[in-house]
mmCIF file of C-alpha atoms in Angstrom:
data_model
loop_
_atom_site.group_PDB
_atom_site.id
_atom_site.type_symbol
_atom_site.label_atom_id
_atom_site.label_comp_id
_atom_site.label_asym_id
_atom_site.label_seq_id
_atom_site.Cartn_x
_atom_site.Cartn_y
_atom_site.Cartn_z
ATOM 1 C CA UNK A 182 40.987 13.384 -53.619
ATOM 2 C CA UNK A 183 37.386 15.083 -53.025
ATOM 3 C CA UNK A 184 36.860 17.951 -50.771
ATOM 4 C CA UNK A 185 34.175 15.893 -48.777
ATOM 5 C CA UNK A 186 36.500 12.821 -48.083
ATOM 6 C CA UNK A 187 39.687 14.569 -47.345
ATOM 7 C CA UNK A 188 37.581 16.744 -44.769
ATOM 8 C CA UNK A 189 36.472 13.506 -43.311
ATOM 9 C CA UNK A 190 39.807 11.672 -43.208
ATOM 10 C CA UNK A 191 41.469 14.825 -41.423
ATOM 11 C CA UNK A 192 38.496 14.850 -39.018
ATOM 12 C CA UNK A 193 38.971 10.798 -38.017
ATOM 13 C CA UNK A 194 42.114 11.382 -37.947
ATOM 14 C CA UNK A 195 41.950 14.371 -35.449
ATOM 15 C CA UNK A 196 39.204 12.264 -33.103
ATOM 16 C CA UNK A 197 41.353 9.403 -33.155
ATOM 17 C CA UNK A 198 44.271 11.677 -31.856
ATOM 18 C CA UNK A 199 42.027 13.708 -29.251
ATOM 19 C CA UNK A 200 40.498 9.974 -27.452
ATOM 20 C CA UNK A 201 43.912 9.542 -25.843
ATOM 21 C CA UNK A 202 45.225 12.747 -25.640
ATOM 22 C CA UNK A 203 42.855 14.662 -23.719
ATOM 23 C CA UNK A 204 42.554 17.991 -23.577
ATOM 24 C CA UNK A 205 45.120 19.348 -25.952
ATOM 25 C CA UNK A 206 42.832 20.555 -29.333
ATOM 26 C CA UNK A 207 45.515 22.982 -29.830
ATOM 27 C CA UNK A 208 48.895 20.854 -29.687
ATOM 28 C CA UNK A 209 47.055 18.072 -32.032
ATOM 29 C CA UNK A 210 46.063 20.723 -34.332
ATOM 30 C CA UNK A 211 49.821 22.207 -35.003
ATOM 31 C CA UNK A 212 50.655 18.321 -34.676
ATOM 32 C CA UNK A 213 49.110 17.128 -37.427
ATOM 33 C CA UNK A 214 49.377 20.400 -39.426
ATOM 34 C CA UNK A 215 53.311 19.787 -39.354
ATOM 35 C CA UNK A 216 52.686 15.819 -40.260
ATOM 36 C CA UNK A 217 50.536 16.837 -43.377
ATOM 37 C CA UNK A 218 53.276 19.764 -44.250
ATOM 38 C CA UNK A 219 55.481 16.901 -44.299
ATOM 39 C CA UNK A 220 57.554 18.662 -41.460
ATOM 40 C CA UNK A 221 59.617 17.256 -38.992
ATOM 41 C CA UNK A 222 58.616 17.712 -35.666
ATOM 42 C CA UNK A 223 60.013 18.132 -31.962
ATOM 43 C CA UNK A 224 58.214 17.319 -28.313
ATOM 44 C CA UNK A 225 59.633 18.817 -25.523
ATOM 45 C CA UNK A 226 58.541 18.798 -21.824
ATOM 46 C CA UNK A 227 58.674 16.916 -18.168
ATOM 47 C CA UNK A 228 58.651 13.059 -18.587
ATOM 48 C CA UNK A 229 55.213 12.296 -18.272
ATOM 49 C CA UNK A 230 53.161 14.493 -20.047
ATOM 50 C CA UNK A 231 52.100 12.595 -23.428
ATOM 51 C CA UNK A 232 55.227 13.294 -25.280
ATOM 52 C CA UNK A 233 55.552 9.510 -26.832
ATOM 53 C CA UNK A 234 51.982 8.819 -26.622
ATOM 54 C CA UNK A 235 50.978 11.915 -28.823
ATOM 55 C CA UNK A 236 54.447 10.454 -31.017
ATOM 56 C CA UNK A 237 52.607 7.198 -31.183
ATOM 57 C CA UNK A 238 49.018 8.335 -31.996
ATOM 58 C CA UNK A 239 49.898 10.389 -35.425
ATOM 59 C CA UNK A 240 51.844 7.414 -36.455
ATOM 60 C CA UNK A 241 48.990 4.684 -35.843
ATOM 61 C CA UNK A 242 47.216 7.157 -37.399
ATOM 62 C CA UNK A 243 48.512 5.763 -40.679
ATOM 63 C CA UNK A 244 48.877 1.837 -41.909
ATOM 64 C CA UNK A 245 53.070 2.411 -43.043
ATOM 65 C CA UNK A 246 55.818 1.395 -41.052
ATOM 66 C CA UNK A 247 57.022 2.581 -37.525
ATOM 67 C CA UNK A 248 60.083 2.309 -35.689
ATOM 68 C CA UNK A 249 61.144 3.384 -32.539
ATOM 69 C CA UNK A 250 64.607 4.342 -31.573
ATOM 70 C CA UNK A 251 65.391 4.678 -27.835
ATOM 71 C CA UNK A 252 68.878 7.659 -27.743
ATOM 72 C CA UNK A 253 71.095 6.922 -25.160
ATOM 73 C CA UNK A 254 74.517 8.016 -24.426
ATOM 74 C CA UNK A 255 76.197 4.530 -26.150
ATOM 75 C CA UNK A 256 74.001 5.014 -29.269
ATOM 76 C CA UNK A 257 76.028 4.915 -32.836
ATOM 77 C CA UNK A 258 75.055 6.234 -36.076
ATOM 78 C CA UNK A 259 75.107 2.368 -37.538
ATOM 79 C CA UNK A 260 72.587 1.436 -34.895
ATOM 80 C CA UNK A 261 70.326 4.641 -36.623
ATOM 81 C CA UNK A 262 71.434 3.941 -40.113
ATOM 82 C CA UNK A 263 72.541 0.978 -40.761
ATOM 83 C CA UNK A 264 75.560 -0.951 -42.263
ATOM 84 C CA UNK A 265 77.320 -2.941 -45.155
ATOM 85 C CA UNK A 266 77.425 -6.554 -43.872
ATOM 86 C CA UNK A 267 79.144 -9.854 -45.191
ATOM 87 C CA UNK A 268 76.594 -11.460 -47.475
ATOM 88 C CA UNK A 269 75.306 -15.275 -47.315
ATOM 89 C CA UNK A 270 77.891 -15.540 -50.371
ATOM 90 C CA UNK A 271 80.796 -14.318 -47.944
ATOM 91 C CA UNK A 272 82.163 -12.431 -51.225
ATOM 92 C CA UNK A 273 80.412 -9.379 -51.256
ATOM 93 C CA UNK A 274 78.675 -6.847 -48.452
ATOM 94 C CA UNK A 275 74.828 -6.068 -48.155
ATOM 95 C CA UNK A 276 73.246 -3.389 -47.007
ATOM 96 C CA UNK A 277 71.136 -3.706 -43.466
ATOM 97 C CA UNK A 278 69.172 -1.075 -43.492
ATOM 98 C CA UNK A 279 68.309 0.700 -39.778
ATOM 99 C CA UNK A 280 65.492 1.934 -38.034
ATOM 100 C CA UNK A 281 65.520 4.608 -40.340
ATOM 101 C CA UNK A 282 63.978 3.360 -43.236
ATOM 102 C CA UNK A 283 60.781 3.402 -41.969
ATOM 103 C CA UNK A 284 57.379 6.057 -42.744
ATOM 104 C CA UNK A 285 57.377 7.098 -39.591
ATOM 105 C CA UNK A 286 60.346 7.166 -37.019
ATOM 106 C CA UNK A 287 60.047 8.235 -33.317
ATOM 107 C CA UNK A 288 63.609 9.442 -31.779
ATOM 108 C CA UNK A 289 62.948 9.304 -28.628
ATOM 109 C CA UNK A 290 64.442 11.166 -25.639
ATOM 110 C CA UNK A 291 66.920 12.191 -29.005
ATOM 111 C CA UNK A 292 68.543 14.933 -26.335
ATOM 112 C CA UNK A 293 69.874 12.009 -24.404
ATOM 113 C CA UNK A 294 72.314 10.665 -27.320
ATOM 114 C CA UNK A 295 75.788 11.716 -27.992
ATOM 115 C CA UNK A 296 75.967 13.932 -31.038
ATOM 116 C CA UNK A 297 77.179 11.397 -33.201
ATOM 117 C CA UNK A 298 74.302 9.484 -32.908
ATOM 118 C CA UNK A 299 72.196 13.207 -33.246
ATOM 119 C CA UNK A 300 74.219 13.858 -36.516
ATOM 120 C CA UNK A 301 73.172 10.529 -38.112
ATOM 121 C CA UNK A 302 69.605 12.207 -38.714
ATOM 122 C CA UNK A 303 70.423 15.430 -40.356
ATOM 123 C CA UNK A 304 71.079 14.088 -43.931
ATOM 124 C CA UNK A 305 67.523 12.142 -43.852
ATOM 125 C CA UNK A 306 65.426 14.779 -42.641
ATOM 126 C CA UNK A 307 66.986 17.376 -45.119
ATOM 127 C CA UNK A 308 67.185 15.260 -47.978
ATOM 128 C CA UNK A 309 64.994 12.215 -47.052
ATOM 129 C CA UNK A 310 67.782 10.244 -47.643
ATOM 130 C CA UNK A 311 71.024 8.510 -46.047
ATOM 131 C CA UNK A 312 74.980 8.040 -47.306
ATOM 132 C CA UNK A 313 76.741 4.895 -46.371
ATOM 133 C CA UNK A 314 79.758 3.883 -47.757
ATOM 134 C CA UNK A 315 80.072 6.805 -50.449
ATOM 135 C CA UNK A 316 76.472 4.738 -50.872
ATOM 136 C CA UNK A 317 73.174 6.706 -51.355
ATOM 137 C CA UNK A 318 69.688 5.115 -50.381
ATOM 138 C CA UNK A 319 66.155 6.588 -50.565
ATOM 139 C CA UNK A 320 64.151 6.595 -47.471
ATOM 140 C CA UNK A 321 60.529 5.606 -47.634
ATOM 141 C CA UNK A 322 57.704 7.931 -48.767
ATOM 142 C CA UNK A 323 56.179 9.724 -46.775
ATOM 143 C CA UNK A 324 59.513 9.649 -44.717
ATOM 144 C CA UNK A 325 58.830 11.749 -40.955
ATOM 145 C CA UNK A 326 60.821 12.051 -37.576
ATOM 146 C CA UNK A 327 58.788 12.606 -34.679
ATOM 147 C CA UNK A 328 61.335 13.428 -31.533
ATOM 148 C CA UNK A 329 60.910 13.870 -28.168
ATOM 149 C CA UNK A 330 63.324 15.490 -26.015
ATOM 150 C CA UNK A 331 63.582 16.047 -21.505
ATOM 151 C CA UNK A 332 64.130 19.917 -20.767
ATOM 152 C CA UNK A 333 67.499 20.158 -21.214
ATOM 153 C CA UNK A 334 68.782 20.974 -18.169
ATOM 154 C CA UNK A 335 67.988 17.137 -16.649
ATOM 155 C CA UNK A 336 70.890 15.524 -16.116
ATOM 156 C CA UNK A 337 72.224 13.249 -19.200
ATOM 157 C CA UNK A 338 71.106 14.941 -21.730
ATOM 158 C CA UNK A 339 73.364 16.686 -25.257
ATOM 159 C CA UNK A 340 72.021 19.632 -26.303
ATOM 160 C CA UNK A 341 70.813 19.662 -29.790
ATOM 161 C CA UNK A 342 72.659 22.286 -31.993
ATOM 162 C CA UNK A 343 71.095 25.038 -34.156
ATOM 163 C CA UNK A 344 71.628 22.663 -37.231
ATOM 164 C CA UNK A 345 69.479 20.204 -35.897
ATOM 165 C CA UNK A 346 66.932 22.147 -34.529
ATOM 166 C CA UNK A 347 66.437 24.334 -37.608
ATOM 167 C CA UNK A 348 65.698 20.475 -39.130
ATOM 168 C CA UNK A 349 62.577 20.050 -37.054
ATOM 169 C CA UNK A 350 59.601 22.227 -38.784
ATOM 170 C CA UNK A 351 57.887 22.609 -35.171
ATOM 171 C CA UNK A 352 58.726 21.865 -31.339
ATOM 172 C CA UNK A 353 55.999 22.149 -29.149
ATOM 173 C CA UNK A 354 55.622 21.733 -25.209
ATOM 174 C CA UNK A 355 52.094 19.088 -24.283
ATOM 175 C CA UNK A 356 52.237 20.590 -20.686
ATOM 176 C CA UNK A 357 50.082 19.048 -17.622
ATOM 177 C CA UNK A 358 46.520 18.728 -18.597
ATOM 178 C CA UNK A 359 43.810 20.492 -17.379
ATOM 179 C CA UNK A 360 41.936 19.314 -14.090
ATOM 180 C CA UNK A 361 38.930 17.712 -15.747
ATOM 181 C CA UNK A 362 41.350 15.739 -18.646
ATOM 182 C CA UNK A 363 43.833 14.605 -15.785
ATOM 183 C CA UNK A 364 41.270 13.392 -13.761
ATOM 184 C CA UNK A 365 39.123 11.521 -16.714
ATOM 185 C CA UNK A 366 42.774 9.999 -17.190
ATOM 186 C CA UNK A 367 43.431 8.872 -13.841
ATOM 187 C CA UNK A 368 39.727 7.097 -13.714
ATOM 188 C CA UNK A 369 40.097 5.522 -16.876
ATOM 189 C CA UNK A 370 43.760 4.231 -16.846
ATOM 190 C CA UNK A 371 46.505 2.767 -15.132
ATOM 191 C CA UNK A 372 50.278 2.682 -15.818
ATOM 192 C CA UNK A 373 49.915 -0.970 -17.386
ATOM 193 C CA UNK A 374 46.736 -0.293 -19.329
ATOM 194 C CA UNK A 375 47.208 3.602 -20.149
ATOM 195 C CA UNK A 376 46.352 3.242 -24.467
ATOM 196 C CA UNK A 377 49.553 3.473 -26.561
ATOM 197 C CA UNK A 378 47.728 3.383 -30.461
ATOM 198 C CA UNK A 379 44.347 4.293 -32.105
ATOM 199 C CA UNK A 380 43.021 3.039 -35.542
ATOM 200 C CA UNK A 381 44.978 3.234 -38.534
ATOM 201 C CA UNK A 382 43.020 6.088 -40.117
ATOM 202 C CA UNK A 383 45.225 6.936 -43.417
ATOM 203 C CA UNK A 384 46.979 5.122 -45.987
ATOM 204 C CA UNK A 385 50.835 5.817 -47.063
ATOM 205 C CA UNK A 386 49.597 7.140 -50.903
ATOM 206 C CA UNK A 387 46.480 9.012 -49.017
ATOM 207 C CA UNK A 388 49.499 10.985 -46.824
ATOM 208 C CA UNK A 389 50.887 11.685 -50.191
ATOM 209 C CA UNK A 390 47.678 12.682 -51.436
ATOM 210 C CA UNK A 391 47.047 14.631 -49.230
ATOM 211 C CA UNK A 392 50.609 16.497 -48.569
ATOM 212 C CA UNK A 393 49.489 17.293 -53.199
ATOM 213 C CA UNK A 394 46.398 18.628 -52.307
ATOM 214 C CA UNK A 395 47.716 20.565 -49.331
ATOM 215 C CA UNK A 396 50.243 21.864 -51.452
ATOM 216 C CA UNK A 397 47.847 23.313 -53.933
ATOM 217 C CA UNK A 398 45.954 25.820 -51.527
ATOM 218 C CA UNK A 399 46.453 29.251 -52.786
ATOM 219 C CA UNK A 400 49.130 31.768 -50.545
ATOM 220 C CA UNK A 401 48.443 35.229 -51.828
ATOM 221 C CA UNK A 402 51.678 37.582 -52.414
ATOM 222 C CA UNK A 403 51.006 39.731 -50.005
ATOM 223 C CA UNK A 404 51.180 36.650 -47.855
ATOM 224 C CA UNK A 405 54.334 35.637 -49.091
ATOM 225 C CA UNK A 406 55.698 39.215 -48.309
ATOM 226 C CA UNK A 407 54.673 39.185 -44.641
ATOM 227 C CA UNK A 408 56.158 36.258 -43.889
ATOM 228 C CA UNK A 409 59.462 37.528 -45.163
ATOM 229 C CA UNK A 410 59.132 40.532 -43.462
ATOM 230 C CA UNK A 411 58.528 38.055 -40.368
ATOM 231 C CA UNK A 412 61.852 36.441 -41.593
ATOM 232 C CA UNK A 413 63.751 39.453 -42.012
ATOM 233 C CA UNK A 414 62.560 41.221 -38.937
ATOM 234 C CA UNK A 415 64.055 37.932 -36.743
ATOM 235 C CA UNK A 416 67.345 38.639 -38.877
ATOM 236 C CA UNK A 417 67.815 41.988 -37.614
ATOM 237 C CA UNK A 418 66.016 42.165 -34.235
ATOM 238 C CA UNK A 419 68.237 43.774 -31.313
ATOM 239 C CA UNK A 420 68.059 40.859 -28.952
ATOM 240 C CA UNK A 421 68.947 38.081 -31.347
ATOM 241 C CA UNK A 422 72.096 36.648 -32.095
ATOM 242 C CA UNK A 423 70.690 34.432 -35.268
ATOM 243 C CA UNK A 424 67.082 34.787 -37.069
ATOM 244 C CA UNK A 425 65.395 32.046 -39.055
ATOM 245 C CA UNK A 426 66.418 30.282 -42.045
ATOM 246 C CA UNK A 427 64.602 30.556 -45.641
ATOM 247 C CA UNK A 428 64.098 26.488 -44.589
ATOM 248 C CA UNK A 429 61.948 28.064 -41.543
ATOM 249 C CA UNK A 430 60.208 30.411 -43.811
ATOM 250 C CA UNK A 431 58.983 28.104 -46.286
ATOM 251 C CA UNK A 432 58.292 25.389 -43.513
ATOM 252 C CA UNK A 433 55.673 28.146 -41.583
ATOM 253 C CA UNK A 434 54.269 28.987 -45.353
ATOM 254 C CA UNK A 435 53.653 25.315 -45.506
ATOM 255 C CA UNK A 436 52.265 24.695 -42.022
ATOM 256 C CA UNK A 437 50.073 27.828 -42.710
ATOM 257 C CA UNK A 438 48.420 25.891 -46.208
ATOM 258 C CA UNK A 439 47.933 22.489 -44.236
ATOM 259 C CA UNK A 440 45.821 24.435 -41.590
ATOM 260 C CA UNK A 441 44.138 26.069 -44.025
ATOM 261 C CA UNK A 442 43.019 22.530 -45.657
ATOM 262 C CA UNK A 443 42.154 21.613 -41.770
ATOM 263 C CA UNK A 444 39.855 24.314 -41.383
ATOM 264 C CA UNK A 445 38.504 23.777 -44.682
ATOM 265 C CA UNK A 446 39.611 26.683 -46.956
ATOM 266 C CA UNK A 447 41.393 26.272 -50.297
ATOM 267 C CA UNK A 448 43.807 29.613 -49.355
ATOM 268 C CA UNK A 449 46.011 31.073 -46.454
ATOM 269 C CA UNK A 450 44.653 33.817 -44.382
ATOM 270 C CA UNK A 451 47.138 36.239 -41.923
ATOM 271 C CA UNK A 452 45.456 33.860 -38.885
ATOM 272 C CA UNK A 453 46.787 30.639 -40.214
ATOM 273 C CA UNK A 454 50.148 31.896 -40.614
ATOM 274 C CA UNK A 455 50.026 33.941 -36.960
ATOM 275 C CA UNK A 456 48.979 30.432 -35.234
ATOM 276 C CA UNK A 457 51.888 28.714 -36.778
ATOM 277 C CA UNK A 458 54.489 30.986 -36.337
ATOM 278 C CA UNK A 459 55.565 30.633 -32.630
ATOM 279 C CA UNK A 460 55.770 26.903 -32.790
ATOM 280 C CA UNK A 461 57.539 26.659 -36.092
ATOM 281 C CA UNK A 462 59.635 29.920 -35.428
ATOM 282 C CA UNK A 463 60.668 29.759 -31.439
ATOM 283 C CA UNK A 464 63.189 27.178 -31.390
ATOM 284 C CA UNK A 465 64.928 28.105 -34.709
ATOM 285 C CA UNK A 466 65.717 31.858 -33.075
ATOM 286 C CA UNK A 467 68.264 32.574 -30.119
ATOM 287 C CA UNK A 468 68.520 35.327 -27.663
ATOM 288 C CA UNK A 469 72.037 37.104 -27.273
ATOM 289 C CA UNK A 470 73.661 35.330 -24.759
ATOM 290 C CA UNK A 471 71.090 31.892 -24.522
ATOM 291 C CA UNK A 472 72.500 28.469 -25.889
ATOM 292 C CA UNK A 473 70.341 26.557 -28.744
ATOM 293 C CA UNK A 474 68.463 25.588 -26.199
ATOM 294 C CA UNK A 475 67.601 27.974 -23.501
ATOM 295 C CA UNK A 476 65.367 31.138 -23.078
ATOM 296 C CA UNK A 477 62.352 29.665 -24.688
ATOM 297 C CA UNK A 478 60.275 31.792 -22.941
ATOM 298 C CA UNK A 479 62.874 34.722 -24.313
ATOM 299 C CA UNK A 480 62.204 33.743 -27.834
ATOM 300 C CA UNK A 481 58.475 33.129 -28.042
ATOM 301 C CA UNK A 482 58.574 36.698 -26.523
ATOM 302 C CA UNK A 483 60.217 38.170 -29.215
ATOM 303 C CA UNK A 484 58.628 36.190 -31.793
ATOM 304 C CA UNK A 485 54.772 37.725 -30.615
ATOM 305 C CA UNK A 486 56.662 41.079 -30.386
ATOM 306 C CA UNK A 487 57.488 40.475 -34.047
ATOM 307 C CA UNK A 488 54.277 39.173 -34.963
ATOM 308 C CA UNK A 489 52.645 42.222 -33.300
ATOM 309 C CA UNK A 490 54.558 44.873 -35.030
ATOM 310 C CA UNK A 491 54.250 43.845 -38.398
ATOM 311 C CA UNK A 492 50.945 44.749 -40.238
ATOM 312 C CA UNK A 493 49.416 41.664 -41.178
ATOM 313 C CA UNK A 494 47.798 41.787 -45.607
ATOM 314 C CA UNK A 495 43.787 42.610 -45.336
#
C-alpha cells in the first residue's frame, strides 16, 4: 500500500471517529493506534461517557463483521463461544459458532459477567483462536475485542484478574468532555437520535495491510533497550508487587510503530513510545497492597516516575 493512500485512509478514518466523539483527539489517537497494532483494547469509566459509542465507531470504521455481547451475571462461555449441536442428520454434532467469530467483537460492560464467562475470552485474544470439544477453530482475520468495563467498585460487577487484563494491549478512561464538546452534544442530539456508526472507511485485507506495513517501520536498538529497561525497572520497583509482562513490552513496541505510521514516519522515536506507555503499561502493573483493579491513579504514578528516570536514546 502507498505512503499517500495509507496516510489518507488513517486520516478518514480518524475524522470519521472525531464527528461523534467530540473532543477526545487524544483517546482516538491511542484508540486506533492499539486497533492498527492489532491490540486488544479496554474502556473504562462512568456509564455515560462514550465508552460503547467510541467501541462502535472503530468498528464501523471497517466493512467486516461485528458482534456485540452484552456480560451479565447469568452469561456462559457457550453463549461467547459457541457449541456442538445435533445436526439436520440427527447422527452427528455441528459446530454453532458464537459471537466470537466475528472481526470485531465489543464485550460490553465485560466486568459485569461471572468469571466463567470472562475466562471464555482469554484463549481467543492470546491465540486468536477458540477450543471446543478437544476442537480447535480459527477466528476471523483481523480478529479484535474492544471491552468496556463500569469502575469497579459499582455494584455487580467481577473484577477482571491480572490474566485478563495483561490480555488487553491498552485501557483507557474517555472522561466527561470538555464544556464546548458537551454542549455541541447536547444541541445536536438527543437520547433517541444520539449517532451510534460512521462510514465504513477500511476494508478487512486493508486492516491487514495495514497492521504489514505498520509492522515494517524501523525500531532502532537503542529503542528496543529502553523499553526493556522500562520493563525491567516495573519488575523491580519498590512499590510494586508485579511488573509487566514481555506480552506488555512487545505490545507498547508495537503501539509505538503504529503511531509512528499515524504521524507519518517510517521509524519509532523516544516520544512515540513515552505517549504509549501509560495506557498500555498502567493496568498491567499493581501497587503493593491494591487488587488488579484499584490504585490506578497509584500506577500511572509510578509508571511517569519510571518513564522520568530512565534516559530516553538521542
Amino acid at each position: 500500500m502507498e505512503t499517500a493512500a495509507l496516510s489518507s485512509l488513517l486520516s478518514s478514518f480518524r475524522a470519521n471517529i472525531e464527528s461523534i466523539l467530540l473532543g477526545k483527539r487524544e483517546v482516538v489517537d491511542l484508540a486506533m493506534a492499539s486497533f492498527l497494532a492489532g491490540g486488544h483494547i479496554l474502556l473504562e469509566d462512568v456509564p455515560g461517557t462514550g465508552k460503547t459509542t467510541l467501541a462502535k465507531a472503530l468498528s464501523a470504521g471497517i466493512s467486516g463483521t461485528f458482534r456485540r455481547v452484552q456480560f451479565t451475571g447469568d452469561l456462559l462461555p457457550q453463549d461467547i463461544i459457541g457449541m456442538h449441536i445435533l445436526g439436520e442428520n440427527r447422527k452427528t454434532f455441528v459446530f454453532s459458532p458464537g459471537p466470537l467469530f466475528a472481526n470485531i467483537v465489543l464485550a460490553d460492560e465485560i466486568n459485569r459477567g461471572n468469571p466463567r464467562s470472562q475466562s471464555a475470552l482469554l484463549e481467543a485474544m492470546s491465540e486468536r483462536q477458540v477450543t471446543v470439544d478437544n476442537r480447535t477453530y480459527r477466528l476471523p482475520d483481523p480478529f479484535l475485542v474492544i471491552a468496556t468495563q463500569n469502575p469497579y467498585e459499582q455494584h455487580g460487577t467481577y473484577p477482571l484478574p491480572e490474566s485478563q487484563l495483561d490480555r488487553f494491549n491498552m485501557r483507557l478512561r474517555i472522561d466527561y468532555p470538555d464544556s464546548g464538546s458537551e454542549t455541541r452534544l447536547i444541541r445536536e442530539n438527543s437520547i433517541l437520535t444520539i449517532r451510534n456508526g460512521i462510514p465504513s472507511s477500511l476494508l478487512p485485507a486493508q486492516i491487514i495491510a495495514l497492521r504489514e506495513e505498520i509492522s515494517r517501520v524501523a525500531v532502532h536498538d537503542s529503542l528496543i533497550g529502553y523499553i526493556q529497561r522500562i520493563a525491567s525497572a516495573t519488575r523491580s520497583h519498590p512499590a510494586l508487587r508485579l511488573g509487566i509482562s514481555p506480552r506488555c513490552a512487545i505490545g507498547l513496541k508495537n503501539t509505538a510503530q503504529a503511531l509512528a505510521r499515524m504521524g507519518d514516519r517510517n521509524h519509532v522515536i523516544p516520544e512515540d513510545i513515552r505517549r504509549a506507555a501509560p495506557a498500555v503499561l498502567c493496568h498491567r502493573v499493581f501497587p503493593k497492597g491494591a487488587s488488579a483493579n484499584a490504585n490506578t491513579d497509584a500506577a500511572r504514578s509510578i509508571i511517569e516516575e519510571i518513564l522520568s528516570t530512565i534516559p530516553a536514546p538521542l
